[in-house]
mmCIF file of C-alpha atoms in Angstrom:
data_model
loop_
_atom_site.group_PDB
_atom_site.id
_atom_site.type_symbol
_atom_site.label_atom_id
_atom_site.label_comp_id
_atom_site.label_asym_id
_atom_site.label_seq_id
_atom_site.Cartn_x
_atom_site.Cartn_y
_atom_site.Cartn_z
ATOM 1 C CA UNK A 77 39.141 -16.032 28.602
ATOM 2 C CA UNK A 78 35.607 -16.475 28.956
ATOM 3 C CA UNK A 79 33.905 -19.302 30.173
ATOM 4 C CA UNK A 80 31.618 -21.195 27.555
ATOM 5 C CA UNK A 81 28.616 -20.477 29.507
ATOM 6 C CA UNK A 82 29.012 -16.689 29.785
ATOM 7 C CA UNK A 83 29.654 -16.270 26.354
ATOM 8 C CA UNK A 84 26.814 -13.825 24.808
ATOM 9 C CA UNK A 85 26.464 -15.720 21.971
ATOM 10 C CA UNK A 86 25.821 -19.680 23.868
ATOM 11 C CA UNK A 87 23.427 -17.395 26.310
ATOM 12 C CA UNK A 88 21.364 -15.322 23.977
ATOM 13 C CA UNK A 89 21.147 -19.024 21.977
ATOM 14 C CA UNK A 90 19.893 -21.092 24.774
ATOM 15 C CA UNK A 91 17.365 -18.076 26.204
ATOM 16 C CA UNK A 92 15.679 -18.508 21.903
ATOM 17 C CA UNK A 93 15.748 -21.748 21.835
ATOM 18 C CA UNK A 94 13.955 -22.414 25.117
ATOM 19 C CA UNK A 95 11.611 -19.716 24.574
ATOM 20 C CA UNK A 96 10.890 -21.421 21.031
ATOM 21 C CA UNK A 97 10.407 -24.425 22.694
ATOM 22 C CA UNK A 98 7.501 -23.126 24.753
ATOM 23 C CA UNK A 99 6.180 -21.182 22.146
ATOM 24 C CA UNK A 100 6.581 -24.903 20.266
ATOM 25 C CA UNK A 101 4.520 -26.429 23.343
ATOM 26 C CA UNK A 102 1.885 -24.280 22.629
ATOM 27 C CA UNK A 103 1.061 -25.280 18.687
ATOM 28 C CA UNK A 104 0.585 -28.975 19.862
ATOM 29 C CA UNK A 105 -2.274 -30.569 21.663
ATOM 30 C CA UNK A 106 -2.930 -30.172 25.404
ATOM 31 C CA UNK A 107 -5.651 -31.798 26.535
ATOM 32 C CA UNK A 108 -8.028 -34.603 24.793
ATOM 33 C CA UNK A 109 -11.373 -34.095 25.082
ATOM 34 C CA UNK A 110 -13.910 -36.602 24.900
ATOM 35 C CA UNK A 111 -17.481 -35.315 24.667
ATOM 36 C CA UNK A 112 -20.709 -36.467 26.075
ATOM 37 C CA UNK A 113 -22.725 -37.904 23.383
ATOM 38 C CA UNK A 114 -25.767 -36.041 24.633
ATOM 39 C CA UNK A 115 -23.623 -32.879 24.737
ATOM 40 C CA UNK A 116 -22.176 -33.606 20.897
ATOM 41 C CA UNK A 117 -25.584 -33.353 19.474
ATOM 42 C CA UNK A 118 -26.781 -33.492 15.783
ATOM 43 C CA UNK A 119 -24.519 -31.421 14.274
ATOM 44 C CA UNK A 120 -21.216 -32.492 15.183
ATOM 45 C CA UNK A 121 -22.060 -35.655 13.670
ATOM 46 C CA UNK A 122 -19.471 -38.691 14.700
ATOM 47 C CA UNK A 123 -17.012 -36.750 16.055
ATOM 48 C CA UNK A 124 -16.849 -36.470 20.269
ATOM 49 C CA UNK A 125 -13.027 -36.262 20.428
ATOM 50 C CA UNK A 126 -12.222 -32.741 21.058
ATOM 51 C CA UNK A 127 -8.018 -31.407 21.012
ATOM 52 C CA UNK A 128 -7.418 -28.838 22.547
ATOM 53 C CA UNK A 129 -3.842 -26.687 21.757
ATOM 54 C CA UNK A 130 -1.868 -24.872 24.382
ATOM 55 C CA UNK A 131 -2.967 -22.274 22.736
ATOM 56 C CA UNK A 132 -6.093 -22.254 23.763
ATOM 57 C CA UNK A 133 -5.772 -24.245 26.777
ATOM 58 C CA UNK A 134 -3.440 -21.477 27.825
ATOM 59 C CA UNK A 135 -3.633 -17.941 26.278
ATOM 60 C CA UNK A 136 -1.086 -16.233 27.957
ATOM 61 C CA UNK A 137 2.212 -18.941 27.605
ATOM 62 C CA UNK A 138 2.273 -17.885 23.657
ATOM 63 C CA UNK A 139 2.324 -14.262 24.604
ATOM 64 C CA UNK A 140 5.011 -14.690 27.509
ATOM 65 C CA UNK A 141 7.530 -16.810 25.407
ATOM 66 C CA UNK A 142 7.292 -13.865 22.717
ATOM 67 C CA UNK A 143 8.293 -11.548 25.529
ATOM 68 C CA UNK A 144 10.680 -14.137 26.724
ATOM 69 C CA UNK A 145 12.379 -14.649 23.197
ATOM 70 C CA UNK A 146 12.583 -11.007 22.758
ATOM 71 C CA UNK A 147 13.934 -10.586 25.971
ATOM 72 C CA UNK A 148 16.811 -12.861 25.073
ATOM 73 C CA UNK A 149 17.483 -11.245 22.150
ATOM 74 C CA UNK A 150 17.975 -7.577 23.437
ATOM 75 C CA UNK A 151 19.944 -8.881 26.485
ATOM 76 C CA UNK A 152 22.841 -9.081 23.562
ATOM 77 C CA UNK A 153 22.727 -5.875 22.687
ATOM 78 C CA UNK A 154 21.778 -3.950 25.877
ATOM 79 C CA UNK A 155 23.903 -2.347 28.700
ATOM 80 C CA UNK A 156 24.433 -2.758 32.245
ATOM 81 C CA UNK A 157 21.259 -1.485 33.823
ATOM 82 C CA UNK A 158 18.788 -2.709 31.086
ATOM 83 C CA UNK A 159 19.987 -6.285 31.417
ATOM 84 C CA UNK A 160 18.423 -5.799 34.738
ATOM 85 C CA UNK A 161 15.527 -4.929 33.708
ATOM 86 C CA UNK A 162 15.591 -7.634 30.988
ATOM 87 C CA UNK A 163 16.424 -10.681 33.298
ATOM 88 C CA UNK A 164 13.287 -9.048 35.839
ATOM 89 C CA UNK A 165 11.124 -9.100 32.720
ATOM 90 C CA UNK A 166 12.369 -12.976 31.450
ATOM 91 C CA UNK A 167 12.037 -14.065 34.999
ATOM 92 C CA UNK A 168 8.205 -12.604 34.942
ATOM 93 C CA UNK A 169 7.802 -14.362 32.098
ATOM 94 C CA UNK A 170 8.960 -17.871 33.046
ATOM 95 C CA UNK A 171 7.006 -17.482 36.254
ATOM 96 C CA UNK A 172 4.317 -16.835 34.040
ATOM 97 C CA UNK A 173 4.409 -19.896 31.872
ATOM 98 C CA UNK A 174 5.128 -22.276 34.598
ATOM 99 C CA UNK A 175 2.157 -21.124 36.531
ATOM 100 C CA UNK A 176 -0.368 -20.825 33.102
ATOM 101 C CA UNK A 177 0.704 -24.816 32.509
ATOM 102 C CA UNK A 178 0.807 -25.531 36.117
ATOM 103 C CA UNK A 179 -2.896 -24.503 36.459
ATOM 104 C CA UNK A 180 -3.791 -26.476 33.027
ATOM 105 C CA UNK A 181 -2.814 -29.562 34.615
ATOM 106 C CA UNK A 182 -4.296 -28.822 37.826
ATOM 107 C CA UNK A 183 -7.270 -28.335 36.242
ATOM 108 C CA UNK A 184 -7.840 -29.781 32.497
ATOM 109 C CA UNK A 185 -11.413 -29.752 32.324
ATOM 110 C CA UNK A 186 -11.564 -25.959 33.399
ATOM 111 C CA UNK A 187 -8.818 -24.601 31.176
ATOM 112 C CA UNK A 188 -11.054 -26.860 28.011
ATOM 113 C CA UNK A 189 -14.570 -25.465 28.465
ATOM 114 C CA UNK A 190 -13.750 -22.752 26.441
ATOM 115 C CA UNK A 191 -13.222 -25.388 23.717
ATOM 116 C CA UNK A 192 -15.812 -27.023 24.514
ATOM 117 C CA UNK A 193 -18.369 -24.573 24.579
ATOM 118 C CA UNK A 194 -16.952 -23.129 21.686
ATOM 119 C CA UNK A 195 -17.640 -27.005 19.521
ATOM 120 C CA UNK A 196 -20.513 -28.025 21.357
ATOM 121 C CA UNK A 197 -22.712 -24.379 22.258
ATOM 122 C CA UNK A 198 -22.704 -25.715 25.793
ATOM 123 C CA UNK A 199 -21.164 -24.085 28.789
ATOM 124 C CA UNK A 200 -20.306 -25.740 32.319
ATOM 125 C CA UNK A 201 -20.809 -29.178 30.459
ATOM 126 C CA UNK A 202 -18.579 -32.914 32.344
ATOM 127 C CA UNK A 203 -16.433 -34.256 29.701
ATOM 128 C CA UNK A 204 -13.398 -36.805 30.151
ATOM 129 C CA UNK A 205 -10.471 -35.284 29.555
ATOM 130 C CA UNK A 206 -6.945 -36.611 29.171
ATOM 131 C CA UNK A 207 -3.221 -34.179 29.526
ATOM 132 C CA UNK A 208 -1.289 -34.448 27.429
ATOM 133 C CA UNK A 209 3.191 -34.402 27.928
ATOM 134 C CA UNK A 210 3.388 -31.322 26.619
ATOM 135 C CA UNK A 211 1.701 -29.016 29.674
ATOM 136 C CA UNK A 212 4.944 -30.891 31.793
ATOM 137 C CA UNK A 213 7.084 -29.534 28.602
ATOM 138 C CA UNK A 214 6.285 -26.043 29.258
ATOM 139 C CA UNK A 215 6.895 -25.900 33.317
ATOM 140 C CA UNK A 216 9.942 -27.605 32.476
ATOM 141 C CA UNK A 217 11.084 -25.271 29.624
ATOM 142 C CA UNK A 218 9.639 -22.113 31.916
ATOM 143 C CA UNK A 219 11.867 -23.675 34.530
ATOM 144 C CA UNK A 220 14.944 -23.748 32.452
ATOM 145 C CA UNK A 221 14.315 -20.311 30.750
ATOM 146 C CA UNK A 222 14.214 -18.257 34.486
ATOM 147 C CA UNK A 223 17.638 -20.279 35.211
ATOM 148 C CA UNK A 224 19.038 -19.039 32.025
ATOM 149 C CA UNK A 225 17.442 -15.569 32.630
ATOM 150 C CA UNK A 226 19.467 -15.549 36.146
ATOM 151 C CA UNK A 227 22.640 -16.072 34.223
ATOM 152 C CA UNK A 228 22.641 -12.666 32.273
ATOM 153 C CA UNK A 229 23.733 -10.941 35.522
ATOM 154 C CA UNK A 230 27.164 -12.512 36.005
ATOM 155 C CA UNK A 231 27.902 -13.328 32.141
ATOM 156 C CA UNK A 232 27.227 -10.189 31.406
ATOM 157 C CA UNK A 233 30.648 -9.267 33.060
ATOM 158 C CA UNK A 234 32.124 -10.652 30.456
ATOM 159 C CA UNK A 235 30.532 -9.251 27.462
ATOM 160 C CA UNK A 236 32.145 -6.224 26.009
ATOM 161 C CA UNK A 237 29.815 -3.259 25.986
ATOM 162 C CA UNK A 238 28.378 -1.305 23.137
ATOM 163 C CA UNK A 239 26.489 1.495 24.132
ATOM 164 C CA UNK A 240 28.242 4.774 24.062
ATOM 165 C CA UNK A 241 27.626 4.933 27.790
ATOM 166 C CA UNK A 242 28.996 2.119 28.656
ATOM 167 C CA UNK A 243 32.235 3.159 26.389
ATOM 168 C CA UNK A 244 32.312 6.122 28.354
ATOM 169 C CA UNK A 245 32.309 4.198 31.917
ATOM 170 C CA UNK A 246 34.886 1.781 30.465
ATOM 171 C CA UNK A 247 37.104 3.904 28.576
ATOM 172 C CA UNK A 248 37.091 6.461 31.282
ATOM 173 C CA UNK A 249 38.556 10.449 30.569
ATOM 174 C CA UNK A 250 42.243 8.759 29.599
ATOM 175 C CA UNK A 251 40.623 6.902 26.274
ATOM 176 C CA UNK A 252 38.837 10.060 25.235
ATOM 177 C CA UNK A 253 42.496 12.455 26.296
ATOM 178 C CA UNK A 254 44.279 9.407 23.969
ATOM 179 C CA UNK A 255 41.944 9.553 20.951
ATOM 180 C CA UNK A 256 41.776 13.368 21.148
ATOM 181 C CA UNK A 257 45.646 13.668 20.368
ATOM 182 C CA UNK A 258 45.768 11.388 17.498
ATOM 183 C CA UNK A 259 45.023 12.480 13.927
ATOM 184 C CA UNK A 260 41.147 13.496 12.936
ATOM 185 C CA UNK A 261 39.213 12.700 9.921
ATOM 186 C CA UNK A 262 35.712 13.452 9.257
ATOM 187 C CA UNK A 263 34.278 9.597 10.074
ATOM 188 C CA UNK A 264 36.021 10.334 13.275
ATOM 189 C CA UNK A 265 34.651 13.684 13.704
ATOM 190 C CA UNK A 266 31.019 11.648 13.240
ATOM 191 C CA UNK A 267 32.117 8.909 15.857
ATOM 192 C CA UNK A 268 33.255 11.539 18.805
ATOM 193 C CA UNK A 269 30.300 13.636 17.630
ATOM 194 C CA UNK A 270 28.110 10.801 18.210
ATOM 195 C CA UNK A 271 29.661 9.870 21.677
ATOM 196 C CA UNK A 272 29.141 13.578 22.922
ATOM 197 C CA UNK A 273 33.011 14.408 21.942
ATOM 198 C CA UNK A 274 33.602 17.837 20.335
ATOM 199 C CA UNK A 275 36.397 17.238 18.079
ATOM 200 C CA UNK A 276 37.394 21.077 17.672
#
């Protein structure tokens, strides 16, 4: 019986959800920005509060928890070897997120001056900025996502396989002798056709 945590289904689940969650992170405000009056000017009027979203504060963690999410989803469907390659690319891609946040709250005011030069015309300009939780939400959900990544390895043990390679590795010459000698029809003369069987 398989364990509740190597069960495809609670794995694939918890890889999408966390790589929604940063994705989620990166819709909401990062950093608060509050201008210099001399830097406002004129034409932005009142306003000297400046958001800025993850999304801007940090390009890449919206790209990496696509990759991450669609990572997830082919690890359900993928063999042996690729779910290598999938948890290497998942890993990458936490890694990736941690250290994009990581370096927006090591350094708010740099990762905002493309905001900021982008509402005010100026570049290089001192502002007082203030993180926001949500930075700490994405190591934190980056963090959780390259755990969950490390799990496909040894769940995946447990998962029954689907390619017609693996079929062949796991059914082995005695499957393919057994379903030879039983009666033939033409949806099975598709299905052995389709796993390199010739059914003559």
């Amino acid at each position: 019986m398989t364990v509740a945590w190597a069960r495809k289904s609670t794995l694939v689940l918890l890889i999408a959800v966390l790589a929604l969650a940063v994705f989620g992170t990166t819709t909401q405000t990062w950093i608060t920005v509050t201008l210099d009056a001399n830097q406002v000017g004129q034409a932005a009027g009142d306003q000297n509060t400046l958001p800025v979203q993850g999304s801007k504060a940090a390009t890449a963690v919206t790209a990496l928890a696509v990759v991450a999410l669609a990572g997830g989803l082919a690890a359900s469907i993928a063999g042996k070897f690729a779910r290598w390659v999938i948890t290497a690319l998942i890993m990458l891609a936490s890694v990736g997120i941690i250290a994009a946040a990581a370096t927006v709250l090591a350094d708010p005011l740099g990762a905002a001056q493309g905001s900021i030069a982008a509402a005010t015309g100026v570049t290089g300009g001192n502002a007082e900025v203030a993180v926001t939780v949500f930075p700490v939400l994405a190591v934190v959900a980056g963090a959780l996502l390259a755990l969950a990544a490390l799990l496909i390895i040894p769940a995946g043990r447990h998962w029954k396989s689907r390619t017609k390679y693996d079929a062949a590795t796991y059914g082995g010459p005695a499957g393919s002798t057994a379903a030879a000698t039983g009666p033939v029809d033409e949806i099975d003369s598709w299905d052995r056709l389709s796993r390199g069987d010739d059914p003559t």
